[in-house]
Amino acid sequence: MTPVATQTLTVHQKAVRSSVAMKVLMAVTGIFLILFLLMHAWGNLKAFFGPEAYDHYAEWLKSDILYPLIPKGWFIWIFRVFMVACIVLHMLSAYLLTVRSWGARGRYQRKDRRSQTFAARTMRWGGIILLMLLLFHLGQFTVKLFLTGFTATSTPYQAVVLTFSQWYMVILYALFVGTVCFHLRHGIWSALTTLGANTSPAARRGLNYTAIFVAALLFAGFMAMPVAVLFGGIK
Amino acid sequence: MKITLNIWRQANAKAEGHLERYQLDGVSEDMSFLETLDMLNEQLTTEDKEPVAFDQDCREGICGMCGVVINGAPHGRYSSSVPTTTCQLHMRSFADGAEITVEPWRAGGFPLIKDLVVDRSAFDRIIQAGGFISVNTGSAPEAHSVPAPKLESDRAFDNAACIGCGACVAACPNGSAMLFTAAKITHLAMLPQGQPERYSRVKSMIAQHDAEGFGGCTNIGECASVCPKEIPLESIAQLNRDLMKSLFRREGK
């Protein structure tokens, strides 16, 4: 019944390693990632202010933030390490909880599940698809490994405009952002309720509406720029 | 009424199981689901066949012994218009000529014993780990000497309604017993008598929950929608709050 290796742990140590504690870790790292996405979507809208504004913003991200408190160019690396740590911890807790769940769930000949949303049902595989699309996205615009219509010396503004002038790139991007938003539809509600915010039926409704609203807001925020590029609003 | 039952038959934990088809005629719509199974068993006995094993006791929806998955939902929740246990589900909830699938609770934490009977003693061990208050016995204390605020005592009562039937685990896509554990945690955490052991209780009950092989909660909500006692999903958030708080306390270190 109880694994032998954990027999020596105190109750406190077991609680720290429990499924609930792991969920809290997943929720906290997830919320940091959501905050990053909100910032990222907001920043992308700079493209509507023209090439100078956009390129200056992109440059500022990589140089001036927190200068002179820390040397120029340090912030972006601190931030990247933090983001990677969040993603790794998020995936690690997801992996451990998934293995636990797969061992615990029952298989029915016939099942009728009415409360789960599509978003809730696709968190795990959706998360894996999301990771692959994220790696492509970083390879495209950050590492510039996959040059989708632009060159390695293109400015950030040229890179997005040249990429999103191609309709299939906009569709791929919409797929990426859509997967993110579906993940967040359940993720935001789930993270907040894991952290204890689901205090009443009214709070539950509120959390679900918050999740839908933030997911929709992010989708609109991220898609505005590529769609504007495709239809000539941004040149 | 005439009905067709597809019932999970499995001789023991190690045997291969399968759905077996049975026809029943002359079922009254006033019969409970368990009485229908009784009727089937009488029929099987007279035919000199092995009767279907199922758990039951009070047959009035308060003991938590009965429970099978009917048409894919624990206690046949989606066949009934009200939350109920299997014993209080009546045949009028089904149409004449209906085909009904009956399966046992299926979860890693509930090993199958025979047919529709599963071993739910994991729940007893979760309770033993902390689902109680420690008091010296003696004459009952004066009730008014420990005031219990109205809102909190209402929540305590709502959660104390849990009969430990295991429908939440059976419904959960993660095989998690979090709603059950949360009901017990919330019940005792809302009352003054539950305060001294509040944070050691949540730590040891969660530790036992995990050790029993139940999955983690992903806040899907299937559990609360099949619960015959309508334990709210909010109880799980209460458990989460108490657990997080307990991690910063010395109890159980």
Tab-separated table of C-alpha atoms in Angstrom:
chain	number	residue	atom	x	y	z
A	1	MET	CA	0.000	0.000	0.000
A	2	THR	CA	2.450	2.661	1.185
A	3	PRO	CA	5.727	2.765	-0.761
A	4	VAL	CA	8.566	1.659	1.498
A	5	ALA	CA	10.827	4.584	0.619
A	6	THR	CA	8.399	7.157	2.045
A	7	GLN	CA	8.002	5.396	5.385
A	8	THR	CA	10.856	7.411	6.841
A	9	LEU	CA	9.378	10.777	5.872
A	10	THR	CA	7.609	12.871	8.483
A	11	VAL	CA	3.993	13.887	7.932
A	12	HIS	CA	5.187	17.396	7.096
A	13	GLN	CA	7.613	16.075	4.484
A	14	LYS	CA	4.863	13.956	2.945
A	15	ALA	CA	2.600	17.010	2.797
A	16	VAL	CA	5.345	19.031	1.077
A	17	ARG	CA	5.666	16.270	-1.543
A	18	SER	CA	1.899	15.713	-1.825
A	19	SER	CA	-0.213	16.011	-4.951
A	20	VAL	CA	-1.789	19.192	-3.549
A	21	ALA	CA	1.607	20.828	-2.990
A	22	MET	CA	2.614	19.835	-6.531
A	23	LYS	CA	-0.558	21.407	-7.879
A	24	VAL	CA	0.271	24.616	-6.015
A	25	LEU	CA	3.670	24.647	-7.706
A	26	MET	CA	1.954	24.136	-11.065
A	27	ALA	CA	-0.521	26.922	-10.319
A	28	VAL	CA	2.102	29.452	-9.216
A	29	THR	CA	4.419	28.826	-12.179
A	30	GLY	CA	1.387	28.895	-14.494
A	31	ILE	CA	0.333	32.286	-13.175
A	32	PHE	CA	3.833	33.710	-13.802
A	33	LEU	CA	3.585	32.411	-17.379
A	34	ILE	CA	0.128	33.976	-17.825
A	35	LEU	CA	1.436	37.330	-16.569
A	36	PHE	CA	4.265	37.076	-19.094
A	37	LEU	CA	1.762	36.356	-21.890
A	38	LEU	CA	-0.319	39.402	-20.951
A	39	MET	CA	2.819	41.555	-21.101
A	40	HIS	CA	3.910	39.947	-24.372
A	41	ALA	CA	0.513	40.539	-26.039
A	42	TRP	CA	0.525	44.151	-24.865
A	43	GLY	CA	4.054	44.670	-26.204
A	44	ASN	CA	3.196	43.200	-29.609
A	45	LEU	CA	0.641	45.956	-30.130
A	46	LYS	CA	3.624	48.358	-30.499
A	47	ALA	CA	3.684	47.226	-34.132
A	48	PHE	CA	0.685	49.507	-34.723
A	49	PHE	CA	2.949	52.481	-33.947
A	50	GLY	CA	5.336	51.801	-36.808
A	51	PRO	CA	8.789	50.259	-37.350
A	52	GLU	CA	10.761	52.722	-35.174
A	53	ALA	CA	8.509	52.298	-32.149
A	54	TYR	CA	8.461	48.501	-32.501
A	55	ASP	CA	12.195	48.075	-33.021
A	56	HIS	CA	12.973	50.512	-30.218
A	57	TYR	CA	10.702	48.493	-27.900
A	58	ALA	CA	12.390	45.246	-28.967
A	59	GLU	CA	15.805	46.791	-28.343
A	60	TRP	CA	14.731	48.145	-24.930
A	61	LEU	CA	13.661	44.645	-23.844
A	62	LYS	CA	17.176	43.366	-24.458
A	63	SER	CA	19.190	46.275	-23.083
A	64	ASP	CA	17.824	49.036	-20.913
A	65	ILE	CA	15.455	47.376	-18.456
A	66	LEU	CA	16.575	47.938	-14.838
A	67	TYR	CA	19.674	49.846	-16.076
A	68	PRO	CA	21.557	51.379	-14.196
A	69	LEU	CA	20.570	49.104	-11.282
A	70	ILE	CA	22.088	46.199	-13.198
A	71	PRO	CA	24.387	46.372	-16.268
A	72	LYS	CA	22.776	46.766	-19.679
A	73	GLY	CA	21.577	43.507	-21.202
A	74	TRP	CA	21.456	41.560	-17.944
A	75	PHE	CA	17.721	41.773	-17.378
A	76	ILE	CA	16.758	39.764	-20.448
A	77	TRP	CA	18.927	36.860	-19.307
A	78	ILE	CA	17.649	36.927	-15.735
A	79	PHE	CA	14.141	36.985	-17.177
A	80	ARG	CA	14.826	34.134	-19.584
A	81	VAL	CA	16.262	31.934	-16.818
A	82	PHE	CA	13.195	32.687	-14.693
A	83	MET	CA	10.799	31.836	-17.556
A	84	VAL	CA	12.604	28.587	-18.373
A	85	ALA	CA	12.537	27.657	-14.673
A	86	CYS	CA	8.777	28.300	-14.576
A	87	ILE	CA	8.191	26.185	-17.692
A	88	VAL	CA	10.376	23.337	-16.431
A	89	LEU	CA	8.730	23.269	-12.979
A	90	HIS	CA	5.275	23.542	-14.585
A	91	MET	CA	5.989	20.569	-16.844
A	92	LEU	CA	7.686	18.571	-14.094
A	93	SER	CA	4.684	18.890	-11.756
A	94	ALA	CA	2.351	18.136	-14.681
A	95	TYR	CA	4.350	15.023	-15.530
A	96	LEU	CA	4.416	13.713	-11.955
A	97	LEU	CA	0.692	14.358	-11.452
A	98	THR	CA	-0.178	12.810	-14.811
A	99	VAL	CA	1.709	9.608	-14.011
A	100	ARG	CA	-0.124	9.478	-10.662
A	101	SER	CA	-3.503	10.062	-12.330
A	102	TRP	CA	-2.956	7.482	-15.043
A	103	GLY	CA	-2.281	4.925	-12.352
A	104	ALA	CA	-5.366	5.930	-10.399
A	105	ARG	CA	-8.065	6.435	-13.013
A	106	GLY	CA	-10.625	3.791	-13.835
A	107	ARG	CA	-11.498	2.538	-17.303
A	108	TYR	CA	-15.179	2.146	-17.947
A	109	GLN	CA	-16.992	0.301	-20.714
A	110	ARG	CA	-19.436	3.165	-20.748
A	111	LYS	CA	-18.912	6.581	-19.189
A	112	ASP	CA	-20.953	9.731	-19.017
A	113	ARG	CA	-18.995	12.780	-17.926
A	114	ARG	CA	-20.904	15.999	-18.067
A	115	SER	CA	-18.942	18.547	-16.072
A	116	GLN	CA	-15.629	18.563	-17.893
A	117	THR	CA	-14.987	21.213	-20.501
A	118	PHE	CA	-13.097	20.560	-23.732
A	119	ALA	CA	-10.314	22.719	-22.304
A	120	ALA	CA	-10.093	20.633	-19.125
A	121	ARG	CA	-9.993	17.396	-21.098
A	122	THR	CA	-7.133	18.547	-23.319
A	123	MET	CA	-4.781	20.062	-20.720
A	124	ARG	CA	-2.163	17.318	-20.955
A	125	TRP	CA	-1.918	16.654	-24.689
A	126	GLY	CA	-2.684	20.319	-25.363
A	127	GLY	CA	0.266	21.201	-23.155
A	128	ILE	CA	2.572	18.957	-25.173
A	129	ILE	CA	1.376	20.411	-28.505
A	130	LEU	CA	1.824	23.831	-26.931
A	131	LEU	CA	5.425	23.060	-26.010
A	132	MET	CA	6.266	22.038	-29.573
A	133	LEU	CA	4.629	25.134	-31.030
A	134	LEU	CA	6.472	27.256	-28.458
A	135	LEU	CA	9.816	25.758	-29.497
A	136	PHE	CA	8.997	26.567	-33.126
A	137	HIS	CA	7.950	30.097	-32.142
A	138	LEU	CA	11.240	30.704	-30.274
A	139	GLY	CA	13.216	29.115	-33.103
A	140	GLN	CA	11.469	31.481	-35.490
A	141	PHE	CA	11.670	34.880	-33.795
A	142	THR	CA	14.227	34.553	-30.967
A	143	VAL	CA	16.958	32.190	-32.200
A	144	LYS	CA	16.138	32.858	-35.894
A	145	LEU	CA	16.740	29.236	-36.769
A	146	PHE	CA	13.627	28.942	-38.950
A	147	LEU	CA	13.584	31.931	-41.284
A	148	THR	CA	9.988	32.242	-42.388
A	149	GLY	CA	10.283	34.793	-45.155
A	150	PHE	CA	12.863	37.073	-43.521
A	151	THR	CA	16.680	36.986	-43.155
A	152	ALA	CA	18.927	36.721	-40.092
A	153	THR	CA	19.741	40.423	-40.376
A	154	SER	CA	16.117	41.586	-40.569
A	155	THR	CA	14.911	43.968	-37.858
A	156	PRO	CA	12.223	42.608	-35.488
A	157	TYR	CA	9.619	44.674	-37.334
A	158	GLN	CA	10.660	43.313	-40.746
A	159	ALA	CA	10.659	39.794	-39.337
A	160	VAL	CA	7.037	39.919	-38.178
A	161	VAL	CA	5.757	41.800	-41.212
A	162	LEU	CA	7.474	39.445	-43.683
A	163	THR	CA	6.310	36.387	-41.723
A	164	PHE	CA	2.694	37.377	-41.312
A	165	SER	CA	2.299	38.549	-44.899
A	166	GLN	CA	2.062	34.811	-45.597
A	167	TRP	CA	-1.445	33.550	-44.814
A	168	TYR	CA	-0.341	30.099	-43.679
A	169	MET	CA	1.969	31.653	-41.068
A	170	VAL	CA	-1.012	33.574	-39.670
A	171	ILE	CA	-2.991	30.305	-39.509
A	172	LEU	CA	-0.137	28.502	-37.772
A	173	TYR	CA	0.158	31.396	-35.335
A	174	ALA	CA	-3.601	31.364	-34.729
A	175	LEU	CA	-3.331	27.644	-34.006
A	176	PHE	CA	-0.527	28.340	-31.528
A	177	VAL	CA	-2.332	31.174	-29.777
A	178	GLY	CA	-5.594	29.203	-29.859
A	179	THR	CA	-3.922	26.244	-28.151
A	180	VAL	CA	-2.524	28.616	-25.519
A	181	CYS	CA	-5.945	30.148	-24.922
A	182	PHE	CA	-7.690	26.773	-24.602
A	183	HIS	CA	-5.019	25.747	-22.106
A	184	LEU	CA	-5.686	28.954	-20.195
A	185	ARG	CA	-9.474	28.575	-20.254
A	186	HIS	CA	-9.098	25.696	-17.807
A	187	GLY	CA	-5.671	26.729	-16.512
A	188	ILE	CA	-6.661	30.101	-15.058
A	189	TRP	CA	-9.744	28.710	-13.304
A	190	SER	CA	-7.808	25.688	-12.106
A	191	ALA	CA	-4.761	27.626	-10.877
A	192	LEU	CA	-6.891	30.083	-8.932
A	193	THR	CA	-9.037	27.383	-7.375
A	194	THR	CA	-5.959	25.346	-6.500
A	195	LEU	CA	-4.718	28.426	-4.673
A	196	GLY	CA	-8.010	28.467	-2.785
A	197	ALA	CA	-9.969	31.230	-4.540
A	198	ASN	CA	-13.049	29.060	-5.174
A	199	THR	CA	-14.879	30.075	-2.009
A	200	SER	CA	-18.539	29.948	-3.114
A	201	PRO	CA	-20.717	29.120	-6.130
A	202	ALA	CA	-20.572	32.821	-7.050
A	203	ALA	CA	-16.773	32.788	-6.802
A	204	ARG	CA	-16.737	29.690	-8.982
A	205	ARG	CA	-18.721	31.465	-11.684
A	206	GLY	CA	-16.492	34.513	-11.319
A	207	LEU	CA	-13.332	32.446	-11.715
A	208	ASN	CA	-14.710	30.716	-14.800
A	209	TYR	CA	-15.694	34.033	-16.372
A	210	THR	CA	-12.260	35.430	-15.514
A	211	ALA	CA	-10.636	32.458	-17.239
A	212	ILE	CA	-12.765	32.869	-20.372
A	213	PHE	CA	-12.236	36.651	-20.397
A	214	VAL	CA	-8.449	36.501	-20.011
A	215	ALA	CA	-8.177	33.733	-22.621
A	216	ALA	CA	-10.295	35.706	-25.095
A	217	LEU	CA	-8.388	38.918	-24.341
A	218	LEU	CA	-5.077	37.193	-24.995
A	219	PHE	CA	-6.350	35.685	-28.233
A	220	ALA	CA	-7.509	39.100	-29.452
A	221	GLY	CA	-4.313	40.785	-28.237
A	222	PHE	CA	-2.006	38.331	-29.958
A	223	MET	CA	-3.994	38.022	-33.203
A	224	ALA	CA	-4.512	41.768	-33.772
A	225	MET	CA	-1.016	42.347	-35.155
A	226	PRO	CA	-0.673	39.330	-37.514
A	227	VAL	CA	-4.183	39.870	-38.898
A	228	ALA	CA	-3.432	43.569	-39.464
A	229	VAL	CA	-0.232	42.586	-41.295
A	230	LEU	CA	-2.054	40.042	-43.467
A	231	PHE	CA	-4.743	42.491	-44.522
A	232	GLY	CA	-2.325	45.382	-45.044
A	233	GLY	CA	-3.100	47.403	-41.915
A	234	ILE	CA	0.582	47.147	-40.962
A	235	LYS	CA	3.182	47.331	-43.736
B	1	MET	CA	-41.509	-2.806	-17.179
B	2	LYS	CA	-39.161	-4.821	-19.284
B	3	ILE	CA	-35.483	-3.961	-19.053
B	4	THR	CA	-32.143	-5.223	-20.275
B	5	LEU	CA	-29.190	-5.089	-17.910
B	6	ASN	CA	-25.553	-5.245	-19.006
B	7	ILE	CA	-23.772	-6.084	-15.791
B	8	TRP	CA	-20.038	-6.346	-15.129
B	9	ARG	CA	-19.266	-9.903	-14.005
B	10	GLN	CA	-15.861	-10.703	-12.600
B	11	ALA	CA	-15.287	-13.728	-10.345
B	12	ASN	CA	-12.441	-12.151	-8.355
B	13	ALA	CA	-9.764	-9.466	-8.487
B	14	LYS	CA	-7.503	-11.494	-10.772
B	15	ALA	CA	-10.138	-12.892	-13.138
B	16	GLU	CA	-11.006	-11.397	-16.524
B	17	GLY	CA	-14.214	-9.409	-16.341
B	18	HIS	CA	-16.902	-8.884	-18.966
B	19	LEU	CA	-20.332	-7.336	-19.409
B	20	GLU	CA	-23.085	-9.945	-19.212
B	21	ARG	CA	-26.528	-9.337	-20.670
B	22	TYR	CA	-29.673	-10.099	-18.648
B	23	GLN	CA	-33.352	-9.647	-19.524
B	24	LEU	CA	-35.799	-8.809	-16.740
B	25	ASP	CA	-39.565	-8.807	-17.130
B	26	GLY	CA	-42.198	-7.546	-14.703
B	27	VAL	CA	-40.045	-4.841	-13.113
B	28	SER	CA	-42.203	-2.350	-11.219
B	29	GLU	CA	-41.409	1.329	-11.694
B	30	ASP	CA	-41.672	1.737	-7.907
B	31	MET	CA	-38.813	-0.670	-7.321
B	32	SER	CA	-35.436	0.719	-6.339
B	33	PHE	CA	-32.413	-0.137	-8.427
B	34	LEU	CA	-31.147	-2.508	-5.751
B	35	GLU	CA	-34.527	-4.274	-5.632
B	36	THR	CA	-34.180	-4.805	-9.356
B	37	LEU	CA	-30.791	-6.396	-8.751
B	38	ASP	CA	-32.433	-8.519	-5.996
B	39	MET	CA	-35.027	-9.633	-8.525
B	40	LEU	CA	-32.320	-10.544	-10.996
B	41	ASN	CA	-30.465	-12.482	-8.310
B	42	GLU	CA	-33.591	-14.472	-7.398
B	43	GLN	CA	-33.980	-15.314	-11.063
B	44	LEU	CA	-30.311	-16.332	-11.318
B	45	THR	CA	-30.535	-18.400	-8.138
B	46	THR	CA	-33.564	-20.368	-9.383
B	47	GLU	CA	-31.682	-20.956	-12.626
B	48	ASP	CA	-28.806	-22.256	-10.470
B	49	LYS	CA	-26.473	-19.508	-11.647
B	50	GLU	CA	-24.105	-17.351	-9.593
B	51	PRO	CA	-25.947	-14.227	-8.321
B	52	VAL	CA	-24.467	-10.761	-8.932
B	53	ALA	CA	-22.437	-9.511	-5.953
B	54	PHE	CA	-23.122	-5.912	-4.957
B	55	ASP	CA	-22.660	-3.833	-1.787
B	56	GLN	CA	-25.672	-2.529	0.112
B	57	ASP	CA	-26.888	-1.914	3.631
B	58	CYS	CA	-29.411	0.700	4.809
B	59	ARG	CA	-31.248	1.188	1.510
B	60	GLU	CA	-32.318	4.661	2.584
B	61	GLY	CA	-29.420	6.658	1.191
B	62	ILE	CA	-27.533	7.389	4.391
B	63	CYS	CA	-24.973	4.640	4.961
B	64	GLY	CA	-22.780	4.929	1.871
B	65	MET	CA	-22.479	1.208	1.271
B	66	CYS	CA	-24.214	0.928	-2.098
B	67	GLY	CA	-22.919	2.401	-5.275
B	68	VAL	CA	-22.514	1.246	-8.834
B	69	VAL	CA	-21.906	3.102	-12.077
B	70	ILE	CA	-25.166	3.113	-14.018
B	71	ASN	CA	-25.085	4.147	-17.666
B	72	GLY	CA	-21.676	5.722	-17.149
B	73	ALA	CA	-22.532	7.795	-14.086
B	74	PRO	CA	-22.034	6.865	-10.412
B	75	HIS	CA	-25.384	6.117	-8.711
B	76	GLY	CA	-27.002	6.629	-12.131
B	77	ARG	CA	-26.828	10.371	-11.501
B	78	TYR	CA	-27.759	11.393	-15.020
B	79	SER	CA	-30.726	9.007	-15.158
B	80	SER	CA	-32.206	10.585	-12.040
B	81	SER	CA	-33.610	14.085	-11.680
B	82	VAL	CA	-32.281	14.442	-8.124
B	83	PRO	CA	-28.945	13.619	-6.474
B	84	THR	CA	-29.303	10.171	-5.019
B	85	THR	CA	-27.593	6.967	-4.006
B	86	THR	CA	-28.110	3.763	-6.000
B	87	CYS	CA	-30.556	2.408	-3.393
B	88	GLN	CA	-32.769	5.482	-3.724
B	89	LEU	CA	-32.738	5.466	-7.511
B	90	HIS	CA	-36.084	4.125	-8.695
B	91	MET	CA	-36.956	2.305	-11.879
B	92	ARG	CA	-39.379	5.076	-12.885
B	93	SER	CA	-36.212	6.980	-13.821
B	94	PHE	CA	-35.858	4.576	-16.764
B	95	ALA	CA	-38.064	4.034	-19.775
B	96	ASP	CA	-39.807	0.730	-20.397
B	97	GLY	CA	-37.505	-1.418	-22.516
B	98	ALA	CA	-34.415	0.489	-21.411
B	99	GLU	CA	-30.964	-1.021	-21.740
B	100	ILE	CA	-28.909	-0.246	-18.640
B	101	THR	CA	-25.161	-0.722	-18.199
B	102	VAL	CA	-23.993	-1.453	-14.654
B	103	GLU	CA	-20.324	-1.337	-13.692
B	104	PRO	CA	-18.416	-1.210	-10.406
B	105	TRP	CA	-16.539	1.869	-9.145
B	106	ARG	CA	-13.296	1.828	-11.095
B	107	ALA	CA	-10.223	3.514	-9.610
B	108	GLY	CA	-6.683	2.603	-8.627
B	109	GLY	CA	-7.552	3.258	-4.982
B	110	PHE	CA	-10.578	0.917	-5.106
B	111	PRO	CA	-9.417	-2.602	-6.032
B	112	LEU	CA	-12.222	-4.822	-7.287
B	113	ILE	CA	-13.303	-7.742	-5.089
B	114	LYS	CA	-16.072	-9.367	-7.119
B	115	ASP	CA	-18.618	-8.292	-9.755
B	116	LEU	CA	-19.836	-4.881	-8.544
B	117	VAL	CA	-18.075	-4.932	-5.168
B	118	VAL	CA	-14.898	-2.913	-4.639
B	119	ASP	CA	-12.648	-2.504	-1.614
B	120	ARG	CA	-13.144	1.008	-0.227
B	121	SER	CA	-11.131	0.546	2.958
B	122	ALA	CA	-8.715	3.202	1.656
B	123	PHE	CA	-11.348	5.723	2.813
B	124	ASP	CA	-11.235	4.260	6.325
B	125	ARG	CA	-7.468	4.674	6.396
B	126	ILE	CA	-7.750	8.318	5.248
B	127	ILE	CA	-10.176	8.926	8.137
B	128	GLN	CA	-7.866	7.095	10.542
B	129	ALA	CA	-5.030	9.384	9.466
B	130	GLY	CA	-6.756	12.434	10.939
B	131	GLY	CA	-10.481	12.653	10.229
B	132	PHE	CA	-11.405	12.918	13.891
B	133	ILE	CA	-10.991	15.133	16.956
B	134	SER	CA	-9.204	13.965	20.074
B	135	VAL	CA	-11.222	14.534	23.245
B	136	ASN	CA	-11.297	12.929	26.627
B	137	THR	CA	-14.514	10.999	27.016
B	138	GLY	CA	-16.835	11.689	29.907
B	139	SER	CA	-20.171	13.364	30.333
B	140	ALA	CA	-21.243	15.503	27.398
B	141	PRO	CA	-20.094	19.122	27.843
B	142	GLU	CA	-22.634	21.945	27.999
B	143	ALA	CA	-23.367	22.693	24.321
B	144	HIS	CA	-23.333	26.462	24.726
B	145	SER	CA	-19.917	26.577	26.354
B	146	VAL	CA	-18.227	26.491	22.940
B	147	PRO	CA	-19.966	28.914	20.551
B	148	ALA	CA	-19.973	27.815	16.889
B	149	PRO	CA	-20.639	30.628	14.395
B	150	LYS	CA	-23.734	30.022	12.247
B	151	LEU	CA	-22.145	30.259	8.787
B	152	GLU	CA	-19.251	27.997	9.696
B	153	SER	CA	-21.456	25.433	11.419
B	154	ASP	CA	-23.717	25.364	8.345
B	155	ARG	CA	-20.705	24.591	6.175
B	156	ALA	CA	-19.576	21.961	8.650
B	157	PHE	CA	-22.993	20.289	8.462
B	158	ASP	CA	-23.120	20.434	4.665
B	159	ASN	CA	-19.765	18.683	4.501
B	160	ALA	CA	-20.559	16.259	7.312
B	161	ALA	CA	-23.321	14.955	5.035
B	162	CYS	CA	-20.645	12.986	3.126
B	163	ILE	CA	-21.427	9.281	3.491
B	164	GLY	CA	-18.104	8.110	2.006
B	165	CYS	CA	-19.728	6.155	-0.813
B	166	GLY	CA	-16.878	6.825	-3.242
B	167	ALA	CA	-18.973	8.184	-6.137
B	168	CYS	CA	-16.562	11.146	-6.393
B	169	VAL	CA	-13.627	8.802	-6.995
B	170	ALA	CA	-15.619	6.732	-9.485
B	171	ALA	CA	-16.547	9.865	-11.461
B	172	CYS	CA	-13.092	11.442	-11.409
B	173	PRO	CA	-11.036	11.190	-14.623
B	174	ASN	CA	-7.968	11.245	-12.331
B	175	GLY	CA	-9.277	8.686	-9.821
B	176	SER	CA	-8.836	11.320	-7.127
B	177	ALA	CA	-10.499	11.150	-3.709
B	178	MET	CA	-10.066	14.863	-3.148
B	179	LEU	CA	-13.780	15.657	-2.720
B	180	PHE	CA	-14.135	12.989	-0.029
B	181	THR	CA	-10.990	14.151	1.786
B	182	ALA	CA	-12.016	17.794	1.389
B	183	ALA	CA	-15.468	17.104	2.876
B	184	LYS	CA	-13.879	15.616	5.971
B	185	ILE	CA	-11.300	18.419	6.229
B	186	THR	CA	-13.907	21.170	5.797
B	187	HIS	CA	-16.364	19.538	8.198
B	188	LEU	CA	-13.838	19.556	11.056
B	189	ALA	CA	-12.046	22.788	10.075
B	190	MET	CA	-15.269	24.800	10.412
B	191	LEU	CA	-15.944	23.779	14.007
B	192	PRO	CA	-14.206	25.034	17.167
B	193	GLN	CA	-13.592	21.437	18.265
B	194	GLY	CA	-11.639	20.785	15.071
B	195	GLN	CA	-9.167	23.659	15.517
B	196	PRO	CA	-6.429	22.103	17.731
B	197	GLU	CA	-5.621	19.423	15.149
B	198	ARG	CA	-6.620	21.395	12.056
B	199	TYR	CA	-3.215	21.668	10.401
B	200	SER	CA	-1.756	18.330	11.428
B	201	ARG	CA	-4.999	16.751	10.200
B	202	VAL	CA	-4.787	18.182	6.694
B	203	LYS	CA	-1.158	17.111	6.343
B	204	SER	CA	-1.720	13.526	7.462
B	205	MET	CA	-4.973	13.053	5.538
B	206	ILE	CA	-3.410	14.287	2.294
B	207	ALA	CA	-0.353	12.095	2.899
B	208	GLN	CA	-2.642	9.083	3.357
B	209	HIS	CA	-4.783	10.042	0.342
B	210	ASP	CA	-1.686	10.035	-1.856
B	211	ALA	CA	-0.279	6.861	-0.292
B	212	GLU	CA	-3.515	5.019	-1.139
B	213	GLY	CA	-2.843	5.570	-4.833
B	214	PHE	CA	-5.565	8.110	-5.558
B	215	GLY	CA	-4.834	10.669	-8.256
B	216	GLY	CA	-4.471	14.434	-7.946
B	217	CYS	CA	-7.376	16.839	-8.436
B	218	THR	CA	-7.437	18.853	-11.672
B	219	ASN	CA	-10.528	20.912	-10.765
B	220	ILE	CA	-12.753	19.377	-13.431
B	221	GLY	CA	-15.827	19.061	-11.221
B	222	GLU	CA	-17.187	15.631	-12.199
B	223	CYS	CA	-17.124	14.604	-8.519
B	224	ALA	CA	-19.423	17.325	-7.223
B	225	SER	CA	-21.948	16.809	-10.001
B	226	VAL	CA	-22.507	13.132	-9.118
B	227	CYS	CA	-22.270	13.434	-5.323
B	228	PRO	CA	-25.496	12.097	-3.758
B	229	LYS	CA	-24.995	14.444	-0.806
B	230	GLU	CA	-24.129	17.509	-2.919
B	231	ILE	CA	-20.739	18.141	-1.314
B	232	PRO	CA	-19.676	21.366	-3.050
B	233	LEU	CA	-16.535	21.641	-5.181
B	234	GLU	CA	-15.613	24.642	-3.005
B	235	SER	CA	-14.639	22.205	-0.244
B	236	ILE	CA	-11.584	21.225	-2.289
B	237	ALA	CA	-10.466	24.871	-2.329
B	238	GLN	CA	-10.854	24.896	1.470
B	239	LEU	CA	-8.613	21.837	1.666
B	240	ASN	CA	-6.076	23.568	-0.604
B	241	ARG	CA	-6.086	26.696	1.567
B	242	ASP	CA	-5.605	24.674	4.745
B	243	LEU	CA	-2.849	22.575	3.198
B	244	MET	CA	-0.942	25.630	1.929
B	245	LYS	CA	-1.228	27.293	5.325
B	246	SER	CA	-0.170	24.082	7.081
B	247	LEU	CA	3.071	23.941	5.080
B	248	PHE	CA	4.216	27.059	6.964
B	249	ARG	CA	3.400	25.533	10.342
B	250	ARG	CA	5.405	23.179	12.535
B	251	GLU	CA	2.755	20.464	13.010
B	252	GLY	CA	4.021	17.071	11.867
B	253	LYS	CA	7.631	18.184	11.287
